[in-house]
Every structure is written in structure tokens, then in C-alpha cells.
Amino acid sequence: MEAQVLAVLGSATGPVAATWVQERLDGDLAYTTVITILTRLLDKQAVTRTRSGRSFLWTPVADGAGLTALRMRRLLDERNDRDAVLSRFVSALSPHDARVLRALLADGAPESGGAPEDGAES
């Protein structure tokens, strides 16, 4: 449901009210449910809100992919064994996903061959 709400918000040309979101979900969800979803997305930093009279206007910060990335990051942040989790994740990637990840990491790599931030060697 969060992804659906984010998709609706993403189609807006600016900040919108929860009723606007509800209407575009074909009224399948109760207003209170839409507010609950929006509030959860706010807690996950996937949306922002600004006061408008007695209600709020909502704006997406992340799309569906961004929301998934936020979830993955939060799960990783909850673990003490980050290195083990990352190692298991990378070892389970398909060859295509591994190529995509390598390309993304190469694009974000520092320009100089300096030492990594934590001082460890690569």
C-alpha cells in the first residue's frame, strides 16, 4: 500500500492533501488508512508534509525504489554484523545485479586512489 500511495503522490504536480491521494486510489482505502500510511511514510522519511490550515499537504521524497532502499538501509543499520550482512547479500546477487552494483560503486568511487574512509585497505 505504501508503494501505491507513493505512486499517487509522485503523479502530483505539487504538495497534495490526503483526500486527493485517497480519491486517486479509487476510494479503496478509508481516509484514516491513507493518513496512517502517509504518517508511516513520513516516519520513514519517504514523504514530507507542510501544514495547510487544519490539515497537511504531502510531498514524496522517495519513489517505490527509494522506499525499498530506505527499508534496506534501516535493516542494515539495525545489525551489529554489517560486514557479514553485506557479504551475504553480495554473494547472493545474480550476475546481472552484481554487474549493476559494480558499475554503481565505480561511478561513486573517489576520483583519487586514496585510502577508504575507515582507513582499511581495499
Backbone as ProteinMPNN parsed JSONL, in Angstrom:
{"seq_chain_A": "MEAQVLAVLGSATGPVAATWVQERLDGDLAYTTVITILTRLLDKQAVTRTRSGRSFLWTPVADGAGLTALRMRRLLDERNDRDAVLSRFVSALSPHDARVLRALLADGAPESGGAPEDGAES", "coords_chain_A": {"N_chain_A": [[0.817, -1.187, 0.0], [2.01, 1.184, 0.679], [3.697, 1.679, -1.484], [1.819, 2.122, -3.483], [0.592, 4.478, -2.572], [2.805, 6.185, -2.652], [3.22, 6.173, -5.425], [0.928, 7.478, -6.322], [1.298, 9.978, -5.073], [3.61, 10.706, -6.418], [2.618, 11.274, -8.913], [1.483, 13.698, -8.659], [1.492, 17.272, -9.184], [2.513, 18.885, -7.3], [2.546, 19.583, -3.734], [0.002, 17.727, -2.02], [-3.256, 17.092, -0.586], [-4.38, 14.599, 1.768], [-6.909, 13.647, 1.093], [-6.928, 13.998, -1.66], [-5.064, 12.082, -2.42], [-6.426, 9.789, -1.531], [-8.713, 9.811, -3.208], [-7.546, 9.268, -5.701], [-6.768, 6.731, -5.352], [-8.902, 5.327, -6.002], [-10.775, 5.343, -4.0], [-10.569, 3.043, -2.546], [-9.377, 2.763, -0.104], [-9.894, 3.685, 3.287], [-10.096, 7.037, 4.562], [-8.754, 7.381, 7.006], [-6.986, 5.266, 6.882], [-5.372, 6.008, 4.74], [-4.195, 8.28, 5.873], [-2.77, 7.029, 7.945], [-0.934, 5.489, 6.447], [0.448, 7.541, 5.11], [1.578, 8.825, 7.332], [3.26, 6.83, 8.298], [4.995, 6.676, 6.118], [6.094, 9.196, 6.374], [7.485, 8.883, 8.785], [9.416, 7.157, 7.841], [10.83, 8.817, 6.308], [10.141, 9.092, 3.651], [8.288, 10.786, 2.647], [7.323, 14.255, 2.875], [5.655, 16.735, 4.867], [3.566, 19.622, 4.993], [1.973, 22.117, 6.896], [-1.357, 23.061, 6.241], [-3.756, 25.05, 6.829], [-5.962, 23.347, 8.858], [-5.105, 20.871, 8.203], [-2.713, 18.743, 6.44], [-0.386, 19.038, 3.728], [1.052, 16.841, 1.446], [4.167, 15.589, 0.19], [6.151, 13.634, -1.977], [9.316, 12.208, -1.163], [10.775, 10.069, -1.792], [10.565, 7.521, -4.305], [9.016, 4.374, -5.202], [11.249, 2.672, -5.476], [13.067, 4.109, -3.987], [11.885, 3.948, -1.478], [12.148, 1.213, -0.942], [14.931, 1.091, -0.848], [15.358, 2.689, 1.417], [14.22, 1.028, 3.366], [15.961, -1.186, 3.194], [18.339, 0.01, 4.016], [17.662, 0.75, 6.645], [17.289, -1.766, 7.811], [19.888, -2.773, 7.583], [21.227, -0.941, 9.195], [20.313, -1.721, 11.667], [21.748, -3.915, 12.39], [24.504, -5.431, 14.038], [26.474, -6.802, 12.816], [27.311, -5.757, 10.253], [29.203, -6.09, 8.141], [29.123, -8.867, 7.663], [26.444, -9.17, 6.889], [26.357, -7.575, 4.556], [28.228, -8.997, 3.04], [26.97, -11.505, 2.707], [24.699, -10.658, 1.318], [25.794, -9.61, -1.086], [27.043, -11.909, -2.084], [24.858, -13.394, -2.811], [23.773, -12.197, -5.004], [22.489, -11.998, -8.352], [24.279, -12.579, -11.444], [23.783, -10.406, -13.187], [22.783, -8.422, -11.401], [25.053, -8.134, -9.821], [26.856, -7.019, -11.67], [25.548, -4.568, -12.133], [25.693, -3.437, -9.569], [28.494, -3.275, -9.261], [29.059, -1.398, -11.273], [27.647, 0.833, -10.321], [29.004, 1.306, -7.913], [31.525, 1.887, -8.921], [31.023, 4.261, -10.274], [30.503, 5.916, -8.127], [32.851, 5.955, -6.774], [35.74, 7.38, -5.142], [37.646, 9.895, -6.838], [40.441, 9.989, -6.698], [42.938, 7.575, -5.874], [42.881, 7.295, -3.117], [43.002, 6.386, 0.419], [40.395, 4.348, 1.833], [37.511, 5.634, 3.634], [37.295, 4.561, 6.254], [39.826, 3.88, 6.804], [40.698, 1.34, 6.289], [42.247, -1.065, 4.113], [41.584, -1.571, 0.612]], "CA_chain_A": [[0.0, 0.0, 0.0], [2.899, 2.339, 0.708], [4.16, 1.923, -2.849], [0.694, 2.705, -4.219], [0.449, 5.859, -2.119], [3.937, 6.924, -3.218], [2.995, 6.334, -6.86], [-0.076, 8.532, -6.467], [1.965, 11.242, -4.733], [4.555, 11.002, -7.484], [1.907, 11.786, -10.084], [1.008, 15.053, -8.359], [2.37, 18.34, -9.66], [2.961, 19.617, -6.123], [2.013, 19.023, -2.49], [-1.426, 17.411, -2.101], [-3.935, 16.659, 0.636], [-4.642, 13.16, 1.878], [-8.135, 13.337, 0.348], [-6.529, 13.899, -3.065], [-4.446, 10.754, -2.542], [-7.491, 8.799, -1.36], [-9.541, 9.802, -4.416], [-6.821, 8.644, -6.796], [-6.672, 5.3, -5.055], [-10.258, 4.855, -6.313], [-11.576, 5.241, -2.781], [-10.457, 1.694, -1.989], [-8.893, 2.845, 1.266], [-10.521, 4.695, 4.136], [-9.28, 8.227, 4.783], [-7.859, 7.147, 8.152], [-5.933, 4.354, 6.432], [-4.46, 6.823, 3.938], [-3.422, 9.096, 6.827], [-1.835, 6.128, 8.62], [0.132, 5.156, 5.501], [1.249, 8.753, 4.924], [2.342, 9.055, 8.562], [4.348, 5.84, 8.308], [5.962, 7.118, 5.117], [6.783, 10.339, 6.972], [8.44, 8.314, 9.749], [10.491, 6.537, 7.055], [11.433, 9.915, 5.548], [9.831, 8.913, 2.239], [7.451, 11.927, 2.29], [7.334, 15.396, 3.79], [4.34, 17.358, 4.962], [3.518, 21.01, 5.437], [0.651, 22.464, 7.421], [-2.23, 23.872, 5.39], [-4.969, 25.168, 7.643], [-6.01, 22.328, 9.916], [-4.603, 19.59, 7.699], [-1.362, 18.751, 5.888], [-0.133, 18.742, 2.321], [2.084, 15.806, 1.413], [5.05, 15.59, -0.971], [7.061, 12.477, -1.923], [10.76, 12.402, -1.167], [11.281, 8.859, -2.421], [9.62, 6.731, -5.065], [8.975, 2.989, -4.725], [12.626, 2.169, -5.352], [13.663, 4.821, -2.86], [11.328, 3.388, -0.245], [12.808, -0.077, -0.732], [16.302, 1.385, -0.424], [15.284, 3.14, 2.812], [13.994, -0.173, 4.195], [17.201, -1.968, 3.218], [19.312, 0.743, 4.84], [17.249, 0.658, 8.043], [17.599, -3.123, 8.263], [21.339, -2.868, 7.727], [21.618, -0.132, 10.356], [19.901, -2.406, 12.896], [22.621, -5.06, 12.61], [25.863, -5.204, 14.535], [27.387, -7.509, 11.923], [27.088, -5.169, 8.922], [30.082, -6.69, 7.145], [28.601, -10.196, 7.343], [25.189, -8.995, 6.157], [26.696, -7.12, 3.214], [28.903, -10.09, 2.353], [25.942, -12.486, 2.313], [23.852, -10.029, 0.307], [26.532, -9.537, -2.346], [27.305, -13.259, -2.603], [23.608, -13.965, -3.313], [23.302, -11.433, -6.161], [22.59, -12.608, -9.676], [25.374, -11.961, -12.195], [23.344, -9.088, -13.68], [22.752, -7.493, -10.275], [26.442, -7.884, -9.407], [27.415, -6.059, -12.637], [24.935, -3.264, -11.867], [26.268, -2.928, -8.324], [29.882, -2.878, -9.522], [29.036, -0.155, -12.054], [27.217, 1.908, -9.425], [30.099, 1.588, -6.985], [32.61, 2.52, -9.68], [30.612, 5.643, -10.544], [30.54, 6.68, -6.884], [34.154, 5.81, -6.137], [36.538, 8.608, -5.126], [38.434, 10.108, -8.054], [41.832, 9.602, -6.458], [43.056, 6.246, -5.29], [43.191, 7.463, -1.707], [42.566, 5.358, 1.357], [38.98, 4.373, 2.172], [37.181, 6.493, 4.764], [37.525, 3.968, 7.573], [41.249, 3.622, 6.967], [41.017, -0.028, 5.892], [42.711, -1.178, 2.739], [40.588, -2.24, -0.239]], "C_chain_A": [[0.867, 1.259, 0.0], [3.366, 2.691, -0.697], [3.055, 2.558, -3.689], [0.518, 4.174, -3.853], [1.582, 6.711, -2.673], [3.764, 7.158, -4.715], [1.98, 7.441, -7.123], [0.55, 9.892, -6.16], [2.928, 11.666, -5.84], [3.896, 11.557, -8.733], [1.39, 13.206, -9.875], [2.001, 16.086, -8.876], [2.905, 19.191, -8.518], [2.405, 18.952, -4.883], [0.494, 18.832, -2.58], [-1.954, 16.958, -0.735], [-4.17, 15.15, 0.607], [-5.907, 12.773, 1.121], [-7.847, 13.195, -1.142], [-5.925, 12.525, -3.327], [-5.534, 9.687, -2.49], [-8.342, 8.685, -2.624], [-8.856, 9.091, -5.567], [-6.523, 7.176, -6.551], [-8.036, 4.654, -5.259], [-11.102, 4.648, -5.075], [-11.53, 3.872, -2.13], [-10.021, 1.697, -0.532], [-9.638, 3.935, 2.022], [-9.557, 5.856, 4.326], [-8.288, 7.997, 5.916], [-6.716, 6.206, 7.78], [-4.901, 5.113, 5.61], [-3.584, 7.678, 4.85], [-2.39, 8.227, 7.548], [-0.655, 5.795, 7.711], [1.048, 6.368, 5.293], [2.122, 9.039, 6.15], [3.501, 8.068, 8.673], [5.426, 6.202, 7.298], [6.747, 8.322, 5.611], [7.84, 9.856, 7.961], [9.646, 7.694, 9.045], [11.225, 7.555, 6.195], [11.245, 9.745, 4.048], [8.922, 10.025, 1.729], [7.725, 13.058, 3.274], [5.918, 15.939, 3.851], [4.493, 18.795, 5.45], [2.094, 21.302, 5.866], [-0.073, 23.351, 6.421], [-3.571, 23.968, 6.104], [-4.919, 24.165, 8.77], [-5.501, 20.969, 9.457], [-3.184, 19.756, 7.161], [-1.402, 18.542, 4.385], [1.107, 17.856, 2.277], [2.859, 15.856, 0.101], [5.971, 14.372, -0.878], [8.522, 12.921, -1.912], [11.388, 11.236, -1.927], [10.173, 8.202, -3.233], [9.638, 5.307, -4.513], [10.356, 2.397, -4.525], [13.323, 2.832, -4.173], [13.176, 4.294, -1.536], [11.973, 2.04, 0.065], [14.235, 0.122, -0.254], [16.339, 1.868, 1.021], [15.085, 1.959, 3.761], [15.274, -0.994, 4.321], [18.226, -1.299, 4.127], [18.97, 0.627, 6.316], [17.556, -0.735, 8.603], [19.098, -3.297, 8.488], [21.81, -2.104, 8.962], [21.277, -0.809, 11.683], [20.844, -3.546, 13.274], [23.981, -4.637, 13.13], [26.9, -5.799, 13.589], [27.197, -7.059, 10.471], [27.929, -5.844, 7.842], [29.566, -8.057, 6.713], [27.315, -10.093, 6.524], [25.481, -8.569, 4.72], [27.358, -8.23, 2.398], [27.898, -11.129, 1.858], [25.053, -11.93, 1.214], [24.54, -10.047, -1.053], [26.756, -10.932, -2.928], [26.042, -13.91, -3.172], [23.061, -13.222, -4.544], [23.413, -12.245, -7.445], [23.766, -11.945, -10.409], [25.003, -10.562, -12.721], [23.364, -8.062, -12.55], [24.158, -7.154, -9.793], [27.103, -6.882, -10.351], [26.86, -4.661, -12.389], [25.549, -2.643, -10.621], [27.708, -2.477, -8.521], [29.934, -1.549, -10.287], [28.629, 1.029, -11.174], [28.316, 2.295, -8.451], [31.252, 2.278, -7.69], [32.278, 3.977, -9.966], [30.711, 6.511, -9.299], [31.874, 6.643, -6.184], [34.897, 7.143, -6.144], [37.416, 8.689, -6.371], [39.886, 9.695, -7.867], [41.844, 8.222, -5.82], [43.389, 6.301, -3.824], [42.642, 6.351, -0.851], [41.072, 5.479, 1.607], [38.76, 5.174, 3.442], [37.509, 5.885, 6.121], [38.984, 3.6, 7.797], [41.663, 2.216, 6.589], [41.5, -0.045, 4.46], [41.66, -1.903, 1.936], [41.106, -3.531, -0.765]], "O_chain_A": [[0.508, 2.272, -0.601], [3.424, 3.865, -1.06], [3.323, 3.434, -4.512], [0.319, 5.017, -4.728], [1.352, 7.836, -3.116], [4.12, 8.223, -5.22], [2.154, 8.245, -8.039], [0.35, 10.849, -6.908], [3.041, 12.851, -6.153], [4.545, 12.237, -9.528], [0.913, 13.84, -10.815], [3.196, 15.814, -8.991], [3.673, 20.125, -8.75], [1.846, 17.859, -4.97], [-0.212, 19.669, -3.145], [-1.204, 16.51, 0.133], [-4.158, 14.522, -0.451], [-5.974, 11.679, 0.561], [-8.455, 12.363, -1.815], [-6.234, 11.883, -4.331], [-5.554, 8.78, -3.322], [-8.656, 7.578, -3.06], [-9.509, 8.383, -6.333], [-6.075, 6.466, -7.452], [-8.295, 3.564, -4.75], [-12.047, 3.86, -5.093], [-12.348, 3.565, -1.263], [-10.27, 0.735, 0.194], [-9.97, 4.98, 1.461], [-8.341, 5.677, 4.258], [-7.12, 8.37, 5.809], [-5.608, 6.333, 8.3], [-3.699, 4.894, 5.758], [-2.377, 7.79, 4.631], [-1.251, 8.654, 7.739], [0.494, 5.815, 8.152], [2.272, 6.236, 5.299], [3.275, 9.448, 6.012], [4.597, 8.437, 9.095], [6.618, 6.06, 7.57], [7.931, 8.461, 5.304], [8.962, 10.363, 7.972], [10.756, 7.7, 9.577], [12.134, 7.202, 5.444], [12.077, 10.193, 3.259], [8.786, 10.203, 0.519], [8.281, 12.849, 4.352], [5.086, 15.64, 2.994], [5.407, 19.132, 6.203], [1.134, 20.8, 5.279], [0.509, 24.264, 5.835], [-4.413, 23.077, 5.993], [-3.963, 24.128, 9.545], [-5.471, 20.019, 10.24], [-2.535, 20.776, 7.395], [-2.335, 17.946, 3.848], [2.084, 18.097, 2.986], [2.295, 16.127, -0.959], [6.52, 14.1, 0.191], [8.899, 13.889, -2.572], [12.398, 11.395, -2.612], [8.994, 8.309, -2.896], [10.221, 5.066, -3.456], [10.612, 1.708, -3.537], [14.081, 2.188, -3.448], [13.942, 4.196, -0.577], [12.306, 1.763, 1.217], [14.702, -0.588, 0.637], [17.244, 1.504, 1.773], [15.702, 1.896, 4.825], [15.63, -1.441, 5.411], [18.898, -1.966, 4.914], [19.854, 0.432, 7.15], [18.026, -0.865, 9.733], [19.518, -3.902, 9.474], [22.689, -2.569, 9.688], [21.886, -0.505, 12.708], [20.743, -4.086, 14.375], [24.535, -3.619, 12.715], [28.052, -5.366, 13.559], [26.955, -7.875, 9.582], [27.43, -6.137, 6.755], [29.572, -8.373, 5.523], [27.123, -10.848, 5.572], [24.924, -9.13, 3.776], [27.081, -8.383, 1.209], [27.975, -11.575, 0.714], [24.691, -12.648, 0.282], [23.943, -10.449, -2.053], [26.668, -11.114, -4.142], [26.137, -14.872, -3.934], [22.005, -13.58, -5.064], [24.314, -13.07, -7.601], [24.198, -10.859, -10.022], [25.828, -9.649, -12.696], [23.895, -6.963, -12.714], [24.426, -6.018, -9.401], [27.829, -5.995, -9.902], [27.603, -3.68, -12.429], [25.888, -1.46, -10.616], [28.108, -1.427, -8.017], [30.755, -0.684, -9.983], [29.21, 2.109, -11.28], [28.535, 3.479, -8.193], [31.89, 3.162, -7.117], [33.158, 4.836, -9.908], [30.974, 7.71, -9.397], [32.029, 7.23, -5.113], [34.706, 7.951, -7.053], [37.87, 7.669, -6.89], [40.494, 9.119, -8.769], [40.83, 7.775, -5.283], [44.112, 5.439, -3.324], [41.91, 5.483, -1.326], [40.53, 6.584, 1.595], [39.683, 5.377, 4.23], [37.946, 6.587, 7.033], [39.342, 3.071, 8.849], [42.856, 1.914, 6.567], [41.195, 0.86, 3.683], [40.926, -2.739, 2.464], [40.402, -4.226, -1.498]]}, "name": "protein", "num_of_chains": 1, "seq": "MEAQVLAVLGSATGPVAATWVQERLDGDLAYTTVITILTRLLDKQAVTRTRSGRSFLWTPVADGAGLTALRMRRLLDERNDRDAVLSRFVSALSPHDARVLRALLADGAPESGGAPEDGAES"}
